[in-house]
Coordinates of C-alpha atoms and ligand atoms in Angstrom, one line a residue:
M1 CA 0.0 0.0 0.0
P2 CA 1.4 3.5 -0.8
M3 CA 2.3 5.5 2.3
P4 CA 0.6 8.9 2.7
C5 CA 2.8 11.9 2.5
T6 CA 3.5 13.3 5.9
K7 CA 6.3 15.9 5.8
K8 CA 5.0 19.5 6.0
S9 CA 6.7 22.5 4.5
L10 CA 8.1 25.0 7.0
H11 CA 7.2 28.0 4.8
P12 CA 4.1 28.8 2.9
M13 CA 4.1 27.3 -0.5
Q14 CA 4.7 29.8 -3.3
I15 CA 3.3 29.6 -6.8
I16 CA 5.5 31.0 -9.6
T17 CA 4.1 31.2 -13.2
T18 CA 6.8 32.7 -15.4
P19 CA 10.2 31.3 -16.6
N20 CA 11.9 34.6 -15.7
D21 CA 10.6 34.5 -12.1
I22 CA 11.5 30.9 -11.5
Q23 CA 15.0 31.5 -12.9
S24 CA 15.5 34.5 -10.6
W25 CA 14.2 32.5 -7.7
A26 CA 16.6 29.6 -8.6
I27 CA 19.6 31.9 -8.9
A28 CA 18.9 33.5 -5.5
A29 CA 18.3 30.0 -3.9
R30 CA 21.6 28.8 -5.3
N31 CA 23.4 31.9 -4.1
Q32 CA 22.2 31.0 -0.6
N33 CA 23.7 27.5 -1.1
Q34 CA 20.2 25.9 -1.1
R35 CA 20.0 22.4 -2.7
I36 CA 17.1 22.4 -5.2
G37 CA 15.1 19.2 -5.7
F38 CA 12.7 19.1 -8.7
V39 CA 9.7 17.0 -9.6
P40 CA 8.4 17.8 -13.1
T41 CA 4.8 16.8 -13.7
M42 CA 1.8 17.4 -15.8
G43 CA -0.5 17.7 -12.8
Y44 CA -3.4 15.5 -11.7
L45 CA -1.2 14.3 -8.9
H46 CA -1.5 10.9 -7.4
E47 CA 0.4 8.8 -4.9
G48 CA 3.1 8.0 -7.5
H49 CA 3.9 11.8 -7.8
C50 CA 3.7 12.0 -4.1
S51 CA 6.3 9.4 -3.6
L52 CA 8.7 11.3 -5.9
L53 CA 8.0 14.5 -3.8
K54 CA 8.6 12.6 -0.5
T55 CA 11.8 11.2 -1.7
A56 CA 13.0 14.6 -3.1
R57 CA 11.9 16.3 0.1
Q58 CA 14.4 14.3 2.1
H59 CA 17.4 15.4 0.0
C60 CA 16.9 19.0 -0.7
D61 CA 16.4 22.4 0.9
Q62 CA 14.0 23.7 -1.7
L63 CA 11.5 21.4 -3.3
V64 CA 10.1 22.6 -6.7
L65 CA 7.1 20.9 -8.3
S66 CA 6.2 21.9 -11.9
I67 CA 2.8 21.5 -13.3
F68 CA 2.6 22.0 -17.0
V69 CA 0.7 19.9 -19.6
N70 CA 3.3 20.1 -22.3
P71 CA 1.6 20.3 -25.7
T72 CA 4.7 19.4 -27.7
Q73 CA 4.8 15.8 -26.4
F74 CA 1.3 14.9 -27.5
G75 CA 0.5 13.7 -31.0
P76 CA -2.3 15.2 -33.1
N77 CA -4.8 12.4 -32.1
E78 CA -3.7 12.1 -28.5
D79 CA -5.4 13.3 -25.3
F80 CA -3.9 16.7 -24.9
D81 CA -7.3 18.4 -25.0
R82 CA -8.8 16.1 -22.4
Y83 CA -5.7 15.5 -20.2
P84 CA -7.2 15.5 -16.6
K85 CA -6.7 18.5 -14.4
N86 CA -7.2 19.1 -10.7
W87 CA -5.6 22.4 -9.7
E88 CA -7.0 22.6 -6.1
G89 CA -6.3 18.9 -5.4
D90 CA -2.8 19.2 -6.8
L91 CA -2.1 22.2 -4.5
D92 CA -3.4 20.2 -1.5
R93 CA -1.1 17.3 -2.3
A94 CA 1.8 19.6 -3.0
K95 CA 1.4 21.2 0.4
T96 CA 1.1 17.9 2.2
C97 CA 4.3 16.7 0.5
G98 CA 6.3 19.7 1.7
V99 CA 6.6 21.5 -1.7
D100 CA 8.2 24.9 -1.4
I101 CA 7.5 26.2 -5.0
V102 CA 4.9 25.2 -7.5
F103 CA 6.0 26.3 -11.0
H104 CA 2.9 26.6 -13.1
P105 CA 3.8 28.3 -16.4
D106 CA 1.4 28.6 -19.4
A107 CA 2.1 27.5 -22.9
E108 CA 2.7 31.1 -24.0
G109 CA 5.5 31.4 -21.4
M110 CA 7.1 28.0 -22.2
Y111 CA 6.8 28.4 -25.9
P112 CA 6.7 32.2 -26.6
T113 CA 4.9 33.3 -29.7
S114 CA 7.4 34.3 -32.4
D115 CA 6.9 34.8 -36.1
K116 CA 4.8 31.6 -36.1
P117 CA 2.1 31.6 -33.5
N118 CA 0.5 28.2 -34.3
P119 CA 0.7 25.2 -34.2
I120 CA 2.7 25.3 -31.1
E121 CA 5.3 22.9 -32.6
D122 CA 6.3 25.7 -35.1
R123 CA 7.2 28.0 -32.2
V124 CA 10.0 25.6 -31.2
H125 CA 13.1 26.4 -33.1
T126 CA 15.5 24.2 -31.1
W127 CA 14.5 20.7 -30.4
I128 CA 16.3 18.1 -28.3
N129 CA 16.2 15.1 -30.6
A130 CA 19.6 13.6 -31.1
L131 CA 19.3 10.8 -28.6
H132 CA 21.3 8.0 -30.3
T133 CA 22.8 5.3 -28.3
N134 CA 24.9 3.5 -30.9
G135 CA 24.8 3.0 -34.6
S136 CA 21.3 2.1 -35.9
H137 CA 19.7 1.8 -32.4
D138 CA 18.4 4.9 -30.8
L139 CA 16.3 5.4 -27.8
L140 CA 13.8 7.5 -29.6
H141 CA 12.7 4.7 -31.9
Q142 CA 12.3 1.8 -29.4
L143 CA 9.1 1.0 -27.6
C144 CA 6.8 4.0 -27.3
G145 CA 9.0 5.9 -29.8
Q146 CA 7.6 3.7 -32.6
F147 CA 4.0 4.5 -31.7
R148 CA 4.2 8.1 -30.6
P149 CA 6.4 9.9 -33.1
G150 CA 7.7 13.1 -31.8
H151 CA 6.7 12.3 -28.2
F152 CA 10.2 12.0 -26.7
Q153 CA 11.5 15.0 -28.6
G154 CA 8.7 17.0 -26.9
V155 CA 9.6 15.5 -23.5
A156 CA 13.4 16.0 -23.8
T157 CA 12.8 19.6 -25.1
V158 CA 10.5 20.6 -22.3
V159 CA 12.6 18.9 -19.6
A160 CA 15.7 20.7 -20.9
K161 CA 13.9 24.0 -20.8
L162 CA 12.5 23.3 -17.3
F163 CA 16.0 22.4 -16.1
D164 CA 17.3 25.7 -17.4
M165 CA 14.6 27.5 -15.5
V166 CA 14.5 25.7 -12.2
Q167 CA 18.2 24.9 -12.1
P168 CA 17.8 21.9 -9.9
H169 CA 20.6 19.9 -8.3
T170 CA 18.5 16.7 -8.6
A171 CA 15.4 15.8 -10.5
Y172 CA 13.1 12.9 -9.8
F173 CA 11.2 10.8 -12.4
G174 CA 9.0 7.7 -12.0
E175 CA 10.3 4.4 -13.4
K176 CA 6.8 3.8 -14.8
D177 CA 7.8 6.0 -17.7
Y178 CA 10.9 3.9 -18.1
Q179 CA 11.8 5.0 -21.6
Q180 CA 11.3 8.7 -20.7
L181 CA 13.7 8.1 -17.8
Q182 CA 16.4 6.7 -20.1
V183 CA 15.9 9.5 -22.6
I184 CA 16.4 12.0 -19.9
H185 CA 19.5 10.2 -18.6
R186 CA 20.9 10.2 -22.1
M187 CA 20.0 13.9 -22.7
V188 CA 21.8 15.1 -19.5
D189 CA 24.8 12.9 -20.3
D190 CA 25.1 14.1 -23.9
L191 CA 24.6 17.7 -23.1
H192 CA 26.6 17.8 -19.9
V193 CA 23.6 19.1 -18.0
P194 CA 24.6 19.5 -14.4
V195 CA 21.5 17.8 -13.0
E196 CA 21.5 14.5 -11.1
I197 CA 18.6 12.2 -12.3
K198 CA 17.0 9.9 -9.9
G199 CA 14.5 7.2 -11.0
C200 CA 12.0 6.2 -8.4
P201 CA 10.0 2.9 -8.2
I202 CA 6.5 2.5 -9.7
V203 CA 3.7 3.0 -7.1
R204 CA 0.8 0.6 -7.5
E205 CA -2.7 0.5 -6.3
A206 CA -3.5 -2.3 -3.8
D207 CA -4.6 -4.6 -6.7
G208 CA -1.4 -3.9 -8.6
L209 CA -2.5 -1.4 -11.2
A210 CA 0.4 1.1 -11.8
M211 CA -0.7 4.6 -10.7
S212 CA -1.2 6.9 -13.6
S213 CA -3.1 10.1 -14.2
R214 CA -4.7 8.4 -17.2
N215 CA -6.3 5.7 -15.0
T216 CA -9.1 8.3 -14.4
Y217 CA -10.2 7.6 -18.0
L218 CA -11.1 4.0 -17.1
S219 CA -14.6 2.9 -16.3
I220 CA -15.0 0.4 -13.5
T221 CA -15.1 -2.5 -16.0
D222 CA -12.1 -1.2 -18.0
R223 CA -10.1 -0.7 -14.8
K224 CA -10.6 -4.4 -14.0
R225 CA -9.4 -5.3 -17.5
A226 CA -6.4 -3.1 -17.1
L227 CA -5.1 -5.4 -14.3
C228 CA -3.9 -7.8 -17.1
L229 CA -0.8 -5.6 -17.4
Y230 CA 0.2 -6.3 -13.9
Q231 CA -0.7 -10.0 -14.3
A232 CA 1.6 -10.1 -17.3
I233 CA 4.4 -8.7 -15.2
Q234 CA 3.8 -11.2 -12.5
T235 CA 3.8 -14.1 -15.0
A236 CA 7.2 -12.9 -16.4
Q237 CA 8.5 -12.5 -12.9
R238 CA 7.4 -16.1 -12.0
L239 CA 9.0 -17.6 -15.1
I240 CA 12.3 -15.8 -14.4
T241 CA 12.3 -16.8 -10.7
N242 CA 11.8 -20.4 -11.9
G243 CA 14.9 -20.2 -14.0
C244 CA 13.5 -19.4 -17.5
T245 CA 16.0 -17.5 -19.6
N246 CA 14.3 -17.6 -22.9
P247 CA 13.2 -14.1 -23.9
L248 CA 10.7 -15.4 -26.4
R249 CA 9.0 -17.6 -23.9
I250 CA 8.9 -14.8 -21.3
T251 CA 7.4 -12.3 -23.7
Q252 CA 4.9 -14.8 -25.2
A253 CA 3.6 -15.7 -21.7
A254 CA 3.3 -12.0 -20.9
M255 CA 1.7 -11.2 -24.3
E256 CA -1.0 -13.9 -23.7
C257 CA -2.0 -12.2 -20.4
V258 CA -2.2 -8.8 -22.1
Q259 CA -4.1 -10.2 -25.1
S260 CA -6.7 -11.7 -22.8
A261 CA -8.2 -8.4 -21.7
T262 CA -6.9 -5.4 -23.8
D263 CA -8.2 -4.1 -27.2
R264 CA -4.9 -3.5 -28.8
I265 CA -1.3 -4.1 -28.0
D266 CA 1.5 -1.7 -29.0
Y267 CA 4.2 -3.9 -27.6
V268 CA 5.2 -6.4 -25.0
T269 CA 9.0 -6.4 -25.2
L270 CA 11.9 -7.7 -23.1
C271 CA 14.7 -5.3 -23.7
D272 CA 18.1 -4.1 -22.6
A273 CA 17.6 -1.9 -19.6
K274 CA 19.8 0.9 -21.0
T275 CA 19.5 0.9 -24.8
L276 CA 16.0 -0.6 -24.8
T277 CA 16.9 -2.9 -27.7
P278 CA 14.9 -6.1 -27.7
L279 CA 16.7 -9.1 -26.3
H280 CA 17.1 -12.4 -28.2
T281 CA 19.2 -14.0 -25.5
W282 CA 18.7 -13.4 -21.8
Q283 CA 20.8 -10.7 -20.1
A284 CA 20.4 -8.5 -17.0
P285 CA 19.7 -5.8 -16.3
S286 CA 16.7 -6.0 -18.6
V287 CA 13.2 -4.6 -18.6
L288 CA 9.9 -6.1 -19.6
A289 CA 7.9 -3.2 -21.0
I290 CA 4.3 -3.2 -22.0
A291 CA 2.0 -0.7 -23.8
A292 CA -1.6 -1.6 -24.6
W293 CA -5.0 -0.1 -25.1
I294 CA -8.2 -0.5 -23.2
G295 CA -10.8 1.3 -25.3
T296 CA -9.3 4.8 -26.0
T297 CA -6.9 4.6 -23.1
R298 CA -3.3 3.8 -23.6
L299 CA -1.6 2.2 -20.6
I300 CA 2.1 1.4 -20.0
D301 CA 3.8 -0.7 -17.3
N302 CA 7.1 -2.4 -16.8
V303 CA 9.2 -4.5 -14.5
I304 CA 13.0 -4.2 -14.2
F305 CA 15.1 -7.4 -13.9
P306 CA 18.3 -6.1 -12.2
Ligands
LIG1 O1 6.2 12.4 -17.0 C1 5.6 13.5 -17.2 O2 4.7 13.9 -16.5 C2 6.0 14.4 -18.3 O3 6.4 13.7 -19.4 C3 7.1 15.4 -18.0 C4 8.4 14.7 -17.5 C5 6.6 16.3 -16.8 C6 7.4 16.3 -19.1 O4 6.3 17.0 -19.6

């Protein structure tokens, strides 16, 4: 069961809405030798976000939470327009988790209008998109990259911008978005960004469903069907614990679970934990990663085999 957040902030929480103001705040905090911890989010906070905030709270003097639904990481037919929002609920959770600063910019601030006001993608003149690992394999085109073209460029670009604004010492990301975490590791390594990246474990509901803001889209019946992702993970874990080292057998068994209750599967892949290239022979560390659809809701989940 996820633990409730307990730590209270000693100072009133501040809301900052412009890149200039957060940057000035960050410079002042750094000048006072304050350690800045940062949790970037798109809001609609749940216990998964809360666990990131709790972890961050223990290791920093100033805890910054950003809430920004980033338009450039959504494809044209994705859920940008209906992405769930709960501003008051988010502020309550943020306070309970000891957040010092909520950074809540708008799209105009993050992507200022230039000569090309719309679509928003045209306002971005500099993208972060060169995320090659080696030769023909690159992180952007594995797993979700095949199904969400442009998504990780949008993520890497907005995270790079947020890092420049918030200037954190350490930033915290959930392992549920495993590929996103690897893309960000790669981005900070490649660009020598002086931010330490910490991945934090997936937080699950009591019945095993990985926490996600998008779970709110699921009806009661669909939520039950969604449990097949966790069942697939448990099946793979059982096989591996029992000595199976055949990636094909492991993915097939997981695939059967996912097939049993979802409407469409994007992938069920056992892959190298760093490059995310699919495995043909067993190796560790590896990750079994899943993306599948229940109706119009796309869910992802994974398990790491260290
Ligand atoms: O994981 C998310 O919520 C988003 O992808 C992130 C990292 C906040 C970038 O918009």
